[in-house]
mmCIF file of C-alpha atoms in Angstrom:
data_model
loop_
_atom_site.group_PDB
_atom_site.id
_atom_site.type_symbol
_atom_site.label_atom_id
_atom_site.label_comp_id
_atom_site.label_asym_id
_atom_site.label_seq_id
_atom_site.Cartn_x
_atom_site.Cartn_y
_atom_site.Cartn_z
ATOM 1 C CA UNK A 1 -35.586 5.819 23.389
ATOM 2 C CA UNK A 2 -34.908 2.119 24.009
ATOM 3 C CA UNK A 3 -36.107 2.007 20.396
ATOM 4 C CA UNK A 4 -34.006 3.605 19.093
ATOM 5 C CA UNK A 5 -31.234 2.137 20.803
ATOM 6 C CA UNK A 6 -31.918 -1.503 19.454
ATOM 7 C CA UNK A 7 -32.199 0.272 15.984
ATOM 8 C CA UNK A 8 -28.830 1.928 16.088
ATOM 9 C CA UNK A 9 -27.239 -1.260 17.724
ATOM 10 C CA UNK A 10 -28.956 -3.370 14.722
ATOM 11 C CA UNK A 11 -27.367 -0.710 11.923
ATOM 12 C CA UNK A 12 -24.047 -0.875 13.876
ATOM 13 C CA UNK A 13 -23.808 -4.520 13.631
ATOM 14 C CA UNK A 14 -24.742 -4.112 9.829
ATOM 15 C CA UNK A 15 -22.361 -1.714 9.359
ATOM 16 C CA UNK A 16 -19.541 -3.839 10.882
ATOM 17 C CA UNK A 17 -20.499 -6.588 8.228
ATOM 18 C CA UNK A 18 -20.176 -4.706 5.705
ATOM 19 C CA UNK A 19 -16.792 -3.399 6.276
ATOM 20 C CA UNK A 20 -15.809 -6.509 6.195
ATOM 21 C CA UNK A 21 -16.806 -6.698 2.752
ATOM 22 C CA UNK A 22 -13.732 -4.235 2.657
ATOM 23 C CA UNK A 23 -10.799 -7.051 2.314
ATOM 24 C CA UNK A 24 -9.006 -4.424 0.800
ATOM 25 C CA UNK A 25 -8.002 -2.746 4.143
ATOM 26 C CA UNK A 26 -6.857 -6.260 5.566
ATOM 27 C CA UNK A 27 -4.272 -8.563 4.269
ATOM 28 C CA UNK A 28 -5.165 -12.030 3.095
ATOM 29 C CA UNK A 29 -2.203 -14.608 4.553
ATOM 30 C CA UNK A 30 -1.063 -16.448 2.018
ATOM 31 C CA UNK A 31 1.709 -18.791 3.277
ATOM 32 C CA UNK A 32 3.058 -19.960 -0.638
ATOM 33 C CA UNK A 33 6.188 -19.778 -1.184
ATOM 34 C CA UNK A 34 7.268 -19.908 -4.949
ATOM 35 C CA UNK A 35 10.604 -20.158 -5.675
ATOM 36 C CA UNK A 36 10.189 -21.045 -9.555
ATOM 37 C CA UNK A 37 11.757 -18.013 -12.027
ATOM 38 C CA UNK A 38 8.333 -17.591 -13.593
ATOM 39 C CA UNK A 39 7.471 -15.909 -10.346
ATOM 40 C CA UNK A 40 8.544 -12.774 -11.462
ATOM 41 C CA UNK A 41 7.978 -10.694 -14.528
ATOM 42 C CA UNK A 42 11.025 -9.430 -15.894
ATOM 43 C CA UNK A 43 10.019 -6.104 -17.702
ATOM 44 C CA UNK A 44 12.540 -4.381 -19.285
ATOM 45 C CA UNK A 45 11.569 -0.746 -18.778
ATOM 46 C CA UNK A 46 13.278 2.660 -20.283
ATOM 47 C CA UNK A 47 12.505 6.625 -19.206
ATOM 48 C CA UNK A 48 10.648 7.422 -23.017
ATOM 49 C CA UNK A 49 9.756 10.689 -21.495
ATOM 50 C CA UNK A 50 13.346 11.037 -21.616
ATOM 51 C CA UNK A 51 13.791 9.972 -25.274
ATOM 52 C CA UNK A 52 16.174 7.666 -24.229
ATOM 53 C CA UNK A 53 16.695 4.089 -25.022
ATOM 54 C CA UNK A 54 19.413 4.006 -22.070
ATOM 55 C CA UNK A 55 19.226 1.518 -19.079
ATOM 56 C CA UNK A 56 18.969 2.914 -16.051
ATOM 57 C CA UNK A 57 19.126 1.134 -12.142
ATOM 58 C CA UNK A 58 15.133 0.507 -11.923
ATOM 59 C CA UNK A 59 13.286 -0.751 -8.825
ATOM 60 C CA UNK A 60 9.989 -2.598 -9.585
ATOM 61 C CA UNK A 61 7.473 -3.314 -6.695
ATOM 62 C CA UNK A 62 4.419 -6.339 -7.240
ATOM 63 C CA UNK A 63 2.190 -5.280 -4.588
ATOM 64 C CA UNK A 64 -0.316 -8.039 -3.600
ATOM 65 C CA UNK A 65 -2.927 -8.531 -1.308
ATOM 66 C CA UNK A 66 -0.916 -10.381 1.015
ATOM 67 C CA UNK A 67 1.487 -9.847 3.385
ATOM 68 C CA UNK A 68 4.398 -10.036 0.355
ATOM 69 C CA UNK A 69 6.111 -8.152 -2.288
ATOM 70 C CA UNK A 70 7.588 -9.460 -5.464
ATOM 71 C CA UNK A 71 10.477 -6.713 -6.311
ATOM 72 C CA UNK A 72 12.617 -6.728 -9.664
ATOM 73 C CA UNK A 73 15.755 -4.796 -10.227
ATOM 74 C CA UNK A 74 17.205 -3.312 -13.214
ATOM 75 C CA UNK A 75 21.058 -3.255 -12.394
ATOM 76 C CA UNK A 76 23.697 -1.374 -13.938
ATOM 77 C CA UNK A 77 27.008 -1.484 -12.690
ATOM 78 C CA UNK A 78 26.209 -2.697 -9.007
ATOM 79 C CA UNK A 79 27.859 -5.188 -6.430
ATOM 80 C CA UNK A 80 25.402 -4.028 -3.848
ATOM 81 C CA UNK A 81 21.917 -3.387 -3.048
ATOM 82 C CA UNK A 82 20.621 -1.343 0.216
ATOM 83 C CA UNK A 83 17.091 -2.674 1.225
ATOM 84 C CA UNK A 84 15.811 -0.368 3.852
ATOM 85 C CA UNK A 85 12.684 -1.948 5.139
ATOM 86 C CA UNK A 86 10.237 0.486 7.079
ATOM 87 C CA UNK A 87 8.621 -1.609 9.506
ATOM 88 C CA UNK A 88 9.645 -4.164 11.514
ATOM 89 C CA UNK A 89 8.246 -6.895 9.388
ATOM 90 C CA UNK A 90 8.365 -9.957 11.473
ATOM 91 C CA UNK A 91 11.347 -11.244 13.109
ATOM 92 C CA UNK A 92 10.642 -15.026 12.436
ATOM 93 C CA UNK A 93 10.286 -13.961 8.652
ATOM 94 C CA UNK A 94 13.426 -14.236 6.381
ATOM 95 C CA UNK A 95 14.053 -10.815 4.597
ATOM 96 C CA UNK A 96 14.540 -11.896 1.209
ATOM 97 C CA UNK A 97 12.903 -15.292 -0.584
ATOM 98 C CA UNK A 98 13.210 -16.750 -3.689
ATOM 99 C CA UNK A 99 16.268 -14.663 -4.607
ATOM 100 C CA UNK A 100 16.573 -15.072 -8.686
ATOM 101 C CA UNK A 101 20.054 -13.151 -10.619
ATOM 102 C CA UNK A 102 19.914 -13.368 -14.342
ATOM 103 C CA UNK A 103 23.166 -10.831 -14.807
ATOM 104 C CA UNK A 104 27.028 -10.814 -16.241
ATOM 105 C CA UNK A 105 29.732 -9.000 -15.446
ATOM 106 C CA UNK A 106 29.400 -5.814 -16.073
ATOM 107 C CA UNK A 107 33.098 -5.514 -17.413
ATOM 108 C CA UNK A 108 31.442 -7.820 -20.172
ATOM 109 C CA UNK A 109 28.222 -6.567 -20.784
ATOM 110 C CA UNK A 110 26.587 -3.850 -22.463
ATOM 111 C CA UNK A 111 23.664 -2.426 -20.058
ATOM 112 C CA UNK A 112 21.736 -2.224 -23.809
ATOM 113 C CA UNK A 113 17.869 -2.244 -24.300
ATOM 114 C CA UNK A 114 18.776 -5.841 -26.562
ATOM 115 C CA UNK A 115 21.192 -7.252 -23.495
ATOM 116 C CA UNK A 116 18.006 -6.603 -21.197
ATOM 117 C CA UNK A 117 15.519 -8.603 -23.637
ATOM 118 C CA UNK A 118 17.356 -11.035 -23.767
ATOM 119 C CA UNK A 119 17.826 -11.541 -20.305
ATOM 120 C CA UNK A 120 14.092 -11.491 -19.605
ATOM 121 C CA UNK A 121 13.476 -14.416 -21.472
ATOM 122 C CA UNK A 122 16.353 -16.544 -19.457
ATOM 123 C CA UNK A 123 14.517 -19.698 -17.621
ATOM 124 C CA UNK A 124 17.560 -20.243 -15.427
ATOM 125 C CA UNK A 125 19.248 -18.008 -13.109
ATOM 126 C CA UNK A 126 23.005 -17.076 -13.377
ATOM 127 C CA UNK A 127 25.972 -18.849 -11.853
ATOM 128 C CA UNK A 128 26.594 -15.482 -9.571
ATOM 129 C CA UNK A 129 27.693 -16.164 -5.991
ATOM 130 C CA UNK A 130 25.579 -13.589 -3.538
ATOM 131 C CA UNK A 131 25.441 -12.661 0.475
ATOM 132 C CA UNK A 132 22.756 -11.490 2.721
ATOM 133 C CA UNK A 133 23.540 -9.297 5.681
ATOM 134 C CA UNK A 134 22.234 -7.269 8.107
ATOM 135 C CA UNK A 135 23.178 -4.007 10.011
ATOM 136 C CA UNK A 136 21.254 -0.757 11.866
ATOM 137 C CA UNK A 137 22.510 2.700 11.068
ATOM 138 C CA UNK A 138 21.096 5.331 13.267
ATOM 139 C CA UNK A 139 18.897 3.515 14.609
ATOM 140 C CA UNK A 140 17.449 2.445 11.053
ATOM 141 C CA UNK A 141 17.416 -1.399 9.808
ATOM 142 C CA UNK A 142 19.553 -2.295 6.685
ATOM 143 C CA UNK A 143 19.407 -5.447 4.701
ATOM 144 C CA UNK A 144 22.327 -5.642 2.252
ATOM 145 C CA UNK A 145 21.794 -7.792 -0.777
ATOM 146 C CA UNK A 146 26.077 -8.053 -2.275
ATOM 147 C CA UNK A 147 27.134 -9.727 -5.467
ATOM 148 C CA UNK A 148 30.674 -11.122 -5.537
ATOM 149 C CA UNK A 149 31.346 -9.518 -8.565
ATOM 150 C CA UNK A 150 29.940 -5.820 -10.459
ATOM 151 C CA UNK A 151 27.026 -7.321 -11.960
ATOM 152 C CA UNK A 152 24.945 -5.569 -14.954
ATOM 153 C CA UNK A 153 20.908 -7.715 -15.250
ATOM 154 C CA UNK A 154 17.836 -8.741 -13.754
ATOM 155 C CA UNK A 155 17.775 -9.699 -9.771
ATOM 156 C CA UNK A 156 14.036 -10.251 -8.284
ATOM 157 C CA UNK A 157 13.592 -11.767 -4.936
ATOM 158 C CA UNK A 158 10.416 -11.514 -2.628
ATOM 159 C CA UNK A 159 10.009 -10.012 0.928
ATOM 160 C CA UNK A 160 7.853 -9.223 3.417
ATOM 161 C CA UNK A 161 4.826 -5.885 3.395
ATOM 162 C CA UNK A 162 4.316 -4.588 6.797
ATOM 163 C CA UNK A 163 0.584 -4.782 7.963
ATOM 164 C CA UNK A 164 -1.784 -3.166 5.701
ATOM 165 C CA UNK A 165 -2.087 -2.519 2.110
ATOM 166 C CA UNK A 166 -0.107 0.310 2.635
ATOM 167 C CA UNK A 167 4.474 0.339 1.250
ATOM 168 C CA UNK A 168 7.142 2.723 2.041
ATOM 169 C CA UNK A 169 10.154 2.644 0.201
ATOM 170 C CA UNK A 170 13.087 4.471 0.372
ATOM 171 C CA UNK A 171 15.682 4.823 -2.565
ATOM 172 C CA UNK A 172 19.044 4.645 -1.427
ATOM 173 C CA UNK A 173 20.613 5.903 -4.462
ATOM 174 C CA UNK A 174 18.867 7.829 -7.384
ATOM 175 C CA UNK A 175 16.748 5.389 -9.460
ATOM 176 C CA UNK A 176 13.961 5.158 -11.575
ATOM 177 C CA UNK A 177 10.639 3.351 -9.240
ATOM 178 C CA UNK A 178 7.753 2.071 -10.369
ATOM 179 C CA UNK A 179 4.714 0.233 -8.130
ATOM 180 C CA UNK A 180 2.203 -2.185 -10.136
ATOM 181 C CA UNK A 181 -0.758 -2.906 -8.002
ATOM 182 C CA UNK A 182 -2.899 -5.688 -8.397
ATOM 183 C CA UNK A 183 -5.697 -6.074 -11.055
ATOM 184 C CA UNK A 184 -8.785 -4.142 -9.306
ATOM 185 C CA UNK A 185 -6.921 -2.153 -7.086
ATOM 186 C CA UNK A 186 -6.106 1.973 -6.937
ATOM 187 C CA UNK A 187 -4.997 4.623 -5.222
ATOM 188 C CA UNK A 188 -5.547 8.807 -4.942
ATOM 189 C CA UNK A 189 -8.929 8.806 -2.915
ATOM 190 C CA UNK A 190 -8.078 11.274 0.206
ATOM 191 C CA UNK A 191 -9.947 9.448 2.499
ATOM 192 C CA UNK A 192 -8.493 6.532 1.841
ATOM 193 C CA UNK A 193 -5.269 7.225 0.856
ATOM 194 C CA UNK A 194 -3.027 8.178 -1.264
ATOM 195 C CA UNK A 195 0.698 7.770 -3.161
ATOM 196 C CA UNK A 196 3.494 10.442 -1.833
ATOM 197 C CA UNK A 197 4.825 12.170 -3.319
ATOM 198 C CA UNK A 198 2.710 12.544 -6.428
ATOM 199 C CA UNK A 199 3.839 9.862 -9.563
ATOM 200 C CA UNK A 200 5.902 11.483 -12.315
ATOM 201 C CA UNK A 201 3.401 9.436 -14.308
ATOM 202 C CA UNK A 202 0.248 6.788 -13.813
ATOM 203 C CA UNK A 203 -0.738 4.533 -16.458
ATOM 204 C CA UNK A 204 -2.487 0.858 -16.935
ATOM 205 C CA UNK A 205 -0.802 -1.825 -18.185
ATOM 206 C CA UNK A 206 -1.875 -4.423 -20.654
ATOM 207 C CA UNK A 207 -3.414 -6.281 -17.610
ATOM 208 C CA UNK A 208 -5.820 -3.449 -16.179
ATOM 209 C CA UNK A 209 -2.961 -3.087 -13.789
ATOM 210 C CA UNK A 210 -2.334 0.398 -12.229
ATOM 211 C CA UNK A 211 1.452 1.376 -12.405
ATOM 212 C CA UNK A 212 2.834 4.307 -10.568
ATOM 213 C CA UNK A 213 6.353 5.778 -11.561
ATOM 214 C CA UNK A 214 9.041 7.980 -9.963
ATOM 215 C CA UNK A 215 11.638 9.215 -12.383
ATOM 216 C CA UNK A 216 15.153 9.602 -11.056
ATOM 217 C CA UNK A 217 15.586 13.579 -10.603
ATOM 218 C CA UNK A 218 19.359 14.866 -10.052
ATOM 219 C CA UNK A 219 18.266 17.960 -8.404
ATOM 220 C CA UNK A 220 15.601 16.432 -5.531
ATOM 221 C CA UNK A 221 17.316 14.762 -2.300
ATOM 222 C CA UNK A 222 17.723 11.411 -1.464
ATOM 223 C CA UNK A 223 16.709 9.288 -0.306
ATOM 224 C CA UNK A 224 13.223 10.547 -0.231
ATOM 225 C CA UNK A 225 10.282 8.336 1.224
ATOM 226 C CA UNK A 226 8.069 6.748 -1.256
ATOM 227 C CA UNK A 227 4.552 5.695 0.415
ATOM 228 C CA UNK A 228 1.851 3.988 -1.370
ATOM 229 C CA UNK A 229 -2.072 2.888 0.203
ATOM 230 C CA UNK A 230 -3.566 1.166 -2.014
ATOM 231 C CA UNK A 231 -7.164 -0.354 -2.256
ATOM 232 C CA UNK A 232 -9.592 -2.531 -3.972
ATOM 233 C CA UNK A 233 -11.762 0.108 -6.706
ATOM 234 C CA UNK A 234 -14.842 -0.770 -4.580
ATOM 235 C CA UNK A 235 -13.492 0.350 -1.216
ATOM 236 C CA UNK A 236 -14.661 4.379 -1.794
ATOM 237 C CA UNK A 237 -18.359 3.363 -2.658
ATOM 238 C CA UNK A 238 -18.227 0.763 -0.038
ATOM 239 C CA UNK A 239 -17.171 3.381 3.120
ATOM 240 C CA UNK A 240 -19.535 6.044 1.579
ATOM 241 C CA UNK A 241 -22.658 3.606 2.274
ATOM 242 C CA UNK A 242 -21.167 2.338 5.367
ATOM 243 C CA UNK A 243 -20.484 6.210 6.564
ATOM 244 C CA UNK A 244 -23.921 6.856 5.228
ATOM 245 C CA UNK A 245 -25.685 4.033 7.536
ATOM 246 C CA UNK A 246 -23.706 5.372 10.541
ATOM 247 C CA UNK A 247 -24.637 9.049 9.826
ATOM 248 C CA UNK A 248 -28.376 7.937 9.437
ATOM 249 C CA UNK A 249 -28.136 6.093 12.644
ATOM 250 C CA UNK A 250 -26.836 8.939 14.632
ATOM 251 C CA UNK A 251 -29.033 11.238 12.820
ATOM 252 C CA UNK A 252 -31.966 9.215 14.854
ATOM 253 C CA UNK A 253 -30.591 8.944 17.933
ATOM 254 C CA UNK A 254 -30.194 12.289 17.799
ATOM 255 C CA UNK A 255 -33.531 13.445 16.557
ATOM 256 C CA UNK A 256 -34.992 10.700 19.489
ATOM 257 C CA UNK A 257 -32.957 12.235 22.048
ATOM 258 C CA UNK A 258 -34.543 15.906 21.245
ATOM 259 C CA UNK A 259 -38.143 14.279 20.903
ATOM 260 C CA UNK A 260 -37.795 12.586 24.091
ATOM 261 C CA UNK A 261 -36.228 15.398 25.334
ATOM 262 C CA UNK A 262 -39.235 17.751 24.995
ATOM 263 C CA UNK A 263 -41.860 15.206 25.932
ATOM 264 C CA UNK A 264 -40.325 14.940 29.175
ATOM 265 C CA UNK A 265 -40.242 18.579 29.601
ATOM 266 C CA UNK A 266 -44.109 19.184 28.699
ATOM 267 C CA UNK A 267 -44.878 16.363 31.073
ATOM 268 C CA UNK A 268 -42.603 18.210 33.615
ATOM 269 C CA UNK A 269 -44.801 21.412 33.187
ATOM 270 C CA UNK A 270 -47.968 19.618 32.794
ATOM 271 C CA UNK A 271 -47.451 18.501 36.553
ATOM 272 C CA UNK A 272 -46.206 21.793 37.897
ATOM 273 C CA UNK A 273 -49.350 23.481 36.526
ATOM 274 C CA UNK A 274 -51.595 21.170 38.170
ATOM 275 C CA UNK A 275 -49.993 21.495 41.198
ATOM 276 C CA UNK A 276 -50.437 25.517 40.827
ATOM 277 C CA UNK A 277 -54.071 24.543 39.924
ATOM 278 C CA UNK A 278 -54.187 22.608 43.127
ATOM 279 C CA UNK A 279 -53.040 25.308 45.696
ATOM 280 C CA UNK A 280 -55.295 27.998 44.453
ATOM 281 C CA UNK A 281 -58.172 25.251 45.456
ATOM 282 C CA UNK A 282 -57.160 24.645 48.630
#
């Protein structure tokens, strides 16, 4: 028995190792903070399964494998933008960093396909005056990004992920929503975790890079939660040999216990028989 005990404490310690191996479960800090334009990737996206070369309001999420998201906005129309973050982030964290605006007017501009690429090839940010405030509605948390005029363009900034590779969003207005995640990373095992609801569509991109997508739908509710776990490719292989070292670990405990078990009982009836044998001699 004691055996066995050293060997199951000696697979356990193994076993913890190699989850670590599992970064993808942990967020690596990363205390940069960029605040050049070129941080962002301004991809001017369109609903084609729509047939439709028409702009829409578009919310892009970067996820990373830190504790940030880089998040792009396609903006028709808008003086106002409702972030509704889902956990608590970190008080001593500013919401929004690196806020970039590369818009017009929108009494000026044509929210065009053209307008859009051109626009994503700016390398300065527009002269457009912006405030940052906060409120709670029932009992929810509210950051409110406003313009100081209806703006139609690009605005990116970065903000905090709560702990874990895991991201809830919630739309406050109907909108097209698309998560990239990094090269190497996926989502969709079930033991893992998976995107909710279910993607209107998953492709790659040009850079291996998984891309989820929610197309705006007039007839479903909102705002409806978005949630995302994503993970390095590795990380399903990597828990089934972990799980598989556990499960072979207990399986021999087990299997010592039972041995054990019975030797103990023959040597219990072993003695009571020789103590029968003994009375009928004396």
């Amino acid at each position: 028995m004691r055996n066995a005990t050293i060997l199951t404490l000696l697979i356990l310690i193994f076993a913890t190792i190699a989850a670590g191996c599992i970064d993808e479960l942990v967020p690596v800090k990363d205390n940069a903070n960029n605040t050049d334009i070129s941080t962002y990737e301004f991809d001017v996206f369109v609903n084609q399964s729509a047939n439709s070369d028409v702009v829409v309001n578009t919310t892009t999420f970067y996820l990373s494998k830190d504790a940030s998201v880089r998040v792009v906005h396609m903006l028709v129309n808008t003086t106002l933008i409702d972030i509704v973050p889902i956990d608590d982030m970190s008080s001593n964290q500013e919401s929004l960093t690196n806020i970039v605006i590369i818009a017009d007017n929108a009494n000026t501009t044509d929210a065009s396909v053209e307008v859009f690429n051109s626009y994503s090839l700016a390398s300065e940010v527009s002269d457009i005056g912006h405030t940052i405030s906060k409120d709670v509605i029932r009992g929810q948390k509210h950051t409110y990004l406003k313009f100081n005029e209806t703006i139609t363009g690009f605005v990116a900034y970065t903000m905090p992920a709560p702990i874990g590779q895991d991201f809830v969003y919630i739309p406050s207005s109907p909108s097209i929503v698309r998560f990239i995640l990094p090269v190497g990373y996926t989502t969709g095992n079930p033991l893992i975790g998976v995107a909710r609801p279910q993607p209107d569509e998953t492709y790659h991109d040009n850079e291996g890079r998984e891309t989820l997508i929610w197309y705006e739908h007039e007839d479903m509710p909102m705002p409806r939660s978005i949630m995302v776990k994503y993970y390095s490719i590795s990380a399903p292989k990597t828990l089934l040999i972990v799980g598989s070292i556990l499960a072979f670990g207990a399986a021999i405990v087990l299997a010592d216990y039972y041995i054990t078990r019975k030797n103990l009982k023959k040597i219990r009836e072993d003695i009571e028989q020789g103590s029968k044998i003994d009375e009928r001699k004396k």
